[in-house]
Amino acid sequence: MPAQLIDGKAIAQQVRAEVRADVEAWVAAGHEPPGLATVLVGDDPGSALYVGSKQRASAEVGIRGFDHRLGADVSHDEVAALLQQLNADPAVSGILLQLPTPPQVDGPALTETIDPDKDVDGLTPISVGRLVKGRPGLRPCTPQGILELLRRHDVVLEGAEAVVVGRSDLVGKPVSALLLAANATVTVCHSRTRDLGEVCRRADVLVAAVGVPGLIAGDWVKEGAVVIDVGSPAPDVEFESARERARLITPVPGGVGPMTVAMLLRNTLAAAQAAA
Ligand code: NAP
């Protein structure tokens, strides 16, 4: 029987509705609404769309938006000053600096100046350290979205063999850390892994975060496995043949993709609650 699809679009909608209800309850209890500050430098249309969609999603759940747009010729120090101001502003619960930035602005270095308690992307070194050490903190959105998909489908992670293909800071490493924290036995693969197919065949839970369309052959999927395909916009997994062997599988699009913004909203509320 072909695998059941994991409907990320529907689950993301559920998460967004839950965040909306939780924000309402938070405000009804007398708190200020959570606030999400986005900082966009320059006029890249793709980045502008991305920032706009995050701000719209925030507004829909009652999160206050602080949408900062700076010209392409702004200096590094001006962006640094804005981030310091946002760090100090109690109305701002979460801060996102949209990358890439123009060449005179060192975006990655500036990202590291964001207060870790407002780091709703969960990607700064302090947030990564907190994740790896199992301390409370903000977790990266896409990896957290993957864990949410697994949780909503009651996938047992304790003792499970989890194989993650990809070791990026954005997805592969943090999702591996989250799976480990959930007591899975985690193997992380990358471009130098020998016999990738053999390693994948061991997986009860297989996470593909590579960006090479169709790299994961359908017959690398163990019978009854759960397959999470992070590939975007094209799937990393050969979908049709993998579906014949898996128990659960994410489609691309409509699987992991919609979860990222949903988890960003949840992180922003969590940051506001932790700061109160
Ligand atoms: P990335 O930074 O390019 O990392 C890709 C990883 O895949 C690297 O660790 C690389 O290994 C590994 N890799 C490349 N070719 C390989 C091969 N032939 N065999 C085994 N491993 C190989 O990519 P990323 O940022 O993690 O993104 C991965 C995919 O997820 C992309 O399609 C991206 O668009 C998508 N994505 C989706 C979302 C979302 O849906 N919300 C969010 C983020 C990313 P090395 O480390 O050895 O180079």
PDB file of N, CA, C and O and ligand atoms in Angstrom, residues 142 165-168 170-172 190-192 196 209-212 215 230-232 236 256-257 260, ligand 1:
ATOM      1  N   THR A 142      12.851  25.429  10.423  1.00  0.00           N
ATOM      2  CA  THR A 142      12.585  24.284   9.536  1.00  0.00           C
ATOM      3  C   THR A 142      12.809  22.955  10.278  1.00  0.00           C
ATOM      4  O   THR A 142      11.933  22.072  10.234  1.00  0.00           O
ATOM      5  N   VAL A 165      20.325  13.093   5.705  1.00  0.00           N
ATOM      6  CA  VAL A 165      21.262  13.329   4.605  1.00  0.00           C
ATOM      7  C   VAL A 165      21.376  14.839   4.432  1.00  0.00           C
ATOM      8  O   VAL A 165      20.398  15.508   4.088  1.00  0.00           O
ATOM      9  N   GLY A 166      22.564  15.371   4.690  1.00  0.00           N
ATOM     10  CA  GLY A 166      22.799  16.820   4.678  1.00  0.00           C
ATOM     11  C   GLY A 166      23.271  17.259   6.056  1.00  0.00           C
ATOM     12  O   GLY A 166      22.758  16.775   7.066  1.00  0.00           O
ATOM     13  N   ARG A 167      24.259  18.151   6.087  1.00  0.00           N
ATOM     14  CA  ARG A 167      24.817  18.610   7.380  1.00  0.00           C
ATOM     15  C   ARG A 167      24.946  20.123   7.412  1.00  0.00           C
ATOM     16  O   ARG A 167      25.908  20.665   7.969  1.00  0.00           O
ATOM     17  N   SER A 168      23.985  20.809   6.799  1.00  0.00           N
ATOM     18  CA  SER A 168      24.052  22.273   6.811  1.00  0.00           C
ATOM     19  C   SER A 168      23.704  22.810   8.190  1.00  0.00           C
ATOM     20  O   SER A 168      23.040  22.152   8.995  1.00  0.00           O
ATOM     21  N   LEU A 170      21.701  25.187   8.604  1.00  0.00           N
ATOM     22  CA  LEU A 170      20.295  25.570   8.535  1.00  0.00           C
ATOM     23  C   LEU A 170      19.353  24.396   8.806  1.00  0.00           C
ATOM     24  O   LEU A 170      18.340  24.544   9.476  1.00  0.00           O
ATOM     25  N   VAL A 171      19.685  23.224   8.263  1.00  0.00           N
ATOM     26  CA  VAL A 171      18.756  22.088   8.385  1.00  0.00           C
ATOM     27  C   VAL A 171      19.434  20.834   8.958  1.00  0.00           C
ATOM     28  O   VAL A 171      19.036  20.337  10.009  1.00  0.00           O
ATOM     29  N   GLY A 172      20.422  20.317   8.259  1.00  0.00           N
ATOM     30  CA  GLY A 172      20.965  18.996   8.602  1.00  0.00           C
ATOM     31  C   GLY A 172      21.458  18.899  10.039  1.00  0.00           C
ATOM     32  O   GLY A 172      21.060  17.987  10.792  1.00  0.00           O
ATOM     33  N   HIS A 190      26.614  13.047   4.312  1.00  0.00           N
ATOM     34  CA  HIS A 190      26.997  14.248   3.555  1.00  0.00           C
ATOM     35  C   HIS A 190      27.658  13.801   2.267  1.00  0.00           C
ATOM     36  O   HIS A 190      27.631  12.601   1.937  1.00  0.00           O
ATOM     37  N   SER A 191      28.291  14.758   1.579  1.00  0.00           N
ATOM     38  CA  SER A 191      28.786  14.443   0.238  1.00  0.00           C
ATOM     39  C   SER A 191      29.948  13.448   0.249  1.00  0.00           C
ATOM     40  O   SER A 191      30.273  12.867  -0.781  1.00  0.00           O
ATOM     41  N   ARG A 192      30.586  13.235   1.390  1.00  0.00           N
ATOM     42  CA  ARG A 192      31.708  12.273   1.438  1.00  0.00           C
ATOM     43  C   ARG A 192      31.277  10.936   2.035  1.00  0.00           C
ATOM     44  O   ARG A 192      32.121  10.065   2.264  1.00  0.00           O
ATOM     45  N   LEU A 196      26.014   5.649   0.480  1.00  0.00           N
ATOM     46  CA  LEU A 196      24.871   6.405   0.993  1.00  0.00           C
ATOM     47  C   LEU A 196      23.593   5.560   0.987  1.00  0.00           C
ATOM     48  O   LEU A 196      22.810   5.570   1.942  1.00  0.00           O
ATOM     49  N   ALA A 209      17.902  16.388   3.279  1.00  0.00           N
ATOM     50  CA  ALA A 209      18.054  17.853   3.221  1.00  0.00           C
ATOM     51  C   ALA A 209      19.311  18.149   2.428  1.00  0.00           C
ATOM     52  O   ALA A 209      20.346  18.531   2.968  1.00  0.00           O
ATOM     53  N   VAL A 210      19.219  17.935   1.134  1.00  0.00           N
ATOM     54  CA  VAL A 210      20.401  17.960   0.276  1.00  0.00           C
ATOM     55  C   VAL A 210      20.324  19.084  -0.763  1.00  0.00           C
ATOM     56  O   VAL A 210      21.266  19.861  -0.927  1.00  0.00           O
ATOM     57  N   GLY A 211      19.221  19.123  -1.486  1.00  0.00           N
ATOM     58  CA  GLY A 211      19.124  20.086  -2.583  1.00  0.00           C
ATOM     59  C   GLY A 211      19.621  19.505  -3.896  1.00  0.00           C
ATOM     60  O   GLY A 211      19.979  20.243  -4.804  1.00  0.00           O
ATOM     61  N   VAL A 212      19.635  18.153  -3.986  1.00  0.00           N
ATOM     62  CA  VAL A 212      19.972  17.480  -5.247  1.00  0.00           C
ATOM     63  C   VAL A 212      18.743  16.663  -5.650  1.00  0.00           C
ATOM     64  O   VAL A 212      18.478  15.604  -5.056  1.00  0.00           O
ATOM     65  N   LEU A 215      18.146  12.582  -5.608  1.00  0.00           N
ATOM     66  CA  LEU A 215      19.356  11.882  -5.143  1.00  0.00           C
ATOM     67  C   LEU A 215      19.016  10.581  -4.409  1.00  0.00           C
ATOM     68  O   LEU A 215      19.692   9.567  -4.565  1.00  0.00           O
ATOM     69  N   VAL A 230      13.145  17.481   2.574  1.00  0.00           N
ATOM     70  CA  VAL A 230      13.258  18.926   2.777  1.00  0.00           C
ATOM     71  C   VAL A 230      13.559  19.641   1.462  1.00  0.00           C
ATOM     72  O   VAL A 230      13.453  20.862   1.364  1.00  0.00           O
ATOM     73  N   GLY A 231      13.944  18.892   0.444  1.00  0.00           N
ATOM     74  CA  GLY A 231      14.339  19.473  -0.847  1.00  0.00           C
ATOM     75  C   GLY A 231      13.337  20.506  -1.341  1.00  0.00           C
ATOM     76  O   GLY A 231      12.135  20.319  -1.219  1.00  0.00           O
ATOM     77  N   SER A 232      13.862  21.600  -1.860  1.00  0.00           N
ATOM     78  CA  SER A 232      12.983  22.668  -2.342  1.00  0.00           C
ATOM     79  C   SER A 232      13.713  23.448  -3.428  1.00  0.00           C
ATOM     80  O   SER A 232      14.886  23.761  -3.255  1.00  0.00           O
ATOM     81  N   ASP A 236      14.222  15.881  -3.047  1.00  0.00           N
ATOM     82  CA  ASP A 236      15.487  15.138  -3.014  1.00  0.00           C
ATOM     83  C   ASP A 236      15.253  13.639  -3.182  1.00  0.00           C
ATOM     84  O   ASP A 236      16.169  12.889  -3.491  1.00  0.00           O
ATOM     85  N   VAL A 256       7.339  19.847   4.110  1.00  0.00           N
ATOM     86  CA  VAL A 256       8.103  20.609   5.107  1.00  0.00           C
ATOM     87  C   VAL A 256       7.948  22.123   4.904  1.00  0.00           C
ATOM     88  O   VAL A 256       7.862  22.887   5.871  1.00  0.00           O
ATOM     89  N   GLY A 257       7.913  22.545   3.638  1.00  0.00           N
ATOM     90  CA  GLY A 257       7.958  23.973   3.318  1.00  0.00           C
ATOM     91  C   GLY A 257       7.050  24.853   4.159  1.00  0.00           C
ATOM     92  O   GLY A 257       7.522  25.814   4.777  1.00  0.00           O
ATOM     93  N   THR A 260       7.875  26.114   8.068  1.00  0.00           N
ATOM     94  CA  THR A 260       8.916  27.035   8.545  1.00  0.00           C
ATOM     95  C   THR A 260       8.311  28.315   9.129  1.00  0.00           C
ATOM     96  O   THR A 260       8.660  28.721  10.243  1.00  0.00           O
TER      97      THR A 260
HETATM   98  P1  NAP B   1      23.126  23.093   1.750  1.00  0.00           P
HETATM   99  O1  NAP B   1      23.607  24.102   2.742  1.00  0.00           O
HETATM  100  O2  NAP B   1      23.502  23.232   0.315  1.00  0.00           O
HETATM  101  O3  NAP B   1      23.603  21.667   2.268  1.00  0.00           O
HETATM  102  C1  NAP B   1      23.419  20.519   1.494  1.00  0.00           C
HETATM  103  C2  NAP B   1      23.981  19.320   2.207  1.00  0.00           C
HETATM  104  O4  NAP B   1      23.811  18.194   1.356  1.00  0.00           O
HETATM  105  C3  NAP B   1      25.483  19.418   2.508  1.00  0.00           C
HETATM  106  O5  NAP B   1      25.736  18.963   3.826  1.00  0.00           O
HETATM  107  C4  NAP B   1      26.124  18.509   1.478  1.00  0.00           C
HETATM  108  O6  NAP B   1      27.271  17.812   1.932  1.00  0.00           O
HETATM  109  C5  NAP B   1      25.032  17.478   1.246  1.00  0.00           C
HETATM  110  N1  NAP B   1      25.155  16.876  -0.077  1.00  0.00           N
HETATM  111  C6  NAP B   1      25.280  17.508  -1.271  1.00  0.00           C
HETATM  112  N2  NAP B   1      25.389  16.603  -2.269  1.00  0.00           N
HETATM  113  C7  NAP B   1      25.360  15.385  -1.679  1.00  0.00           C
HETATM  114  C8  NAP B   1      25.438  14.063  -2.166  1.00  0.00           C
HETATM  115  N3  NAP B   1      25.583  13.800  -3.469  1.00  0.00           N
HETATM  116  N4  NAP B   1      25.358  13.051  -1.282  1.00  0.00           N
HETATM  117  C9  NAP B   1      25.200  13.285   0.044  1.00  0.00           C
HETATM  118  N5  NAP B   1      25.104  14.516   0.567  1.00  0.00           N
HETATM  119  C10 NAP B   1      25.198  15.559  -0.284  1.00  0.00           C
HETATM  120  O7  NAP B   1      21.540  22.980   1.755  1.00  0.00           O
HETATM  121  P2  NAP B   1      20.416  23.297   2.894  1.00  0.00           P
HETATM  122  O8  NAP B   1      20.374  24.749   3.142  1.00  0.00           O
HETATM  123  O9  NAP B   1      20.557  22.357   4.029  1.00  0.00           O
HETATM  124  O10 NAP B   1      19.128  22.889   2.066  1.00  0.00           O
HETATM  125  C11 NAP B   1      18.901  21.577   1.626  1.00  0.00           C
HETATM  126  C12 NAP B   1      17.600  21.537   0.823  1.00  0.00           C
HETATM  127  O11 NAP B   1      16.534  21.924   1.676  1.00  0.00           O
HETATM  128  C13 NAP B   1      17.564  22.517  -0.358  1.00  0.00           C
HETATM  129  O12 NAP B   1      16.798  21.945  -1.409  1.00  0.00           O
HETATM  130  C14 NAP B   1      16.830  23.724   0.215  1.00  0.00           C
HETATM  131  O13 NAP B   1      16.200  24.505  -0.789  1.00  0.00           O
HETATM  132  C15 NAP B   1      15.835  23.037   1.109  1.00  0.00           C
HETATM  133  N6  NAP B   1      15.341  23.861   2.224  1.00  0.00           N
HETATM  134  C16 NAP B   1      13.982  23.928   2.396  1.00  0.00           C
HETATM  135  C17 NAP B   1      13.448  24.658   3.453  1.00  0.00           C
HETATM  136  C18 NAP B   1      11.970  24.711   3.635  1.00  0.00           C
HETATM  137  O14 NAP B   1      11.256  24.003   2.978  1.00  0.00           O
HETATM  138  N7  NAP B   1      11.417  25.490   4.506  1.00  0.00           N
HETATM  139  C19 NAP B   1      14.296  25.350   4.320  1.00  0.00           C
HETATM  140  C20 NAP B   1      15.678  25.254   4.136  1.00  0.00           C
HETATM  141  C21 NAP B   1      16.187  24.490   3.085  1.00  0.00           C
HETATM  142  P3  NAP B   1      28.677  18.570   2.303  1.00  0.00           P
HETATM  143  O15 NAP B   1      28.421  19.195   3.648  1.00  0.00           O
HETATM  144  O16 NAP B   1      29.658  17.465   2.351  1.00  0.00           O
HETATM  145  O17 NAP B   1      28.906  19.577   1.221  1.00  0.00           O
END
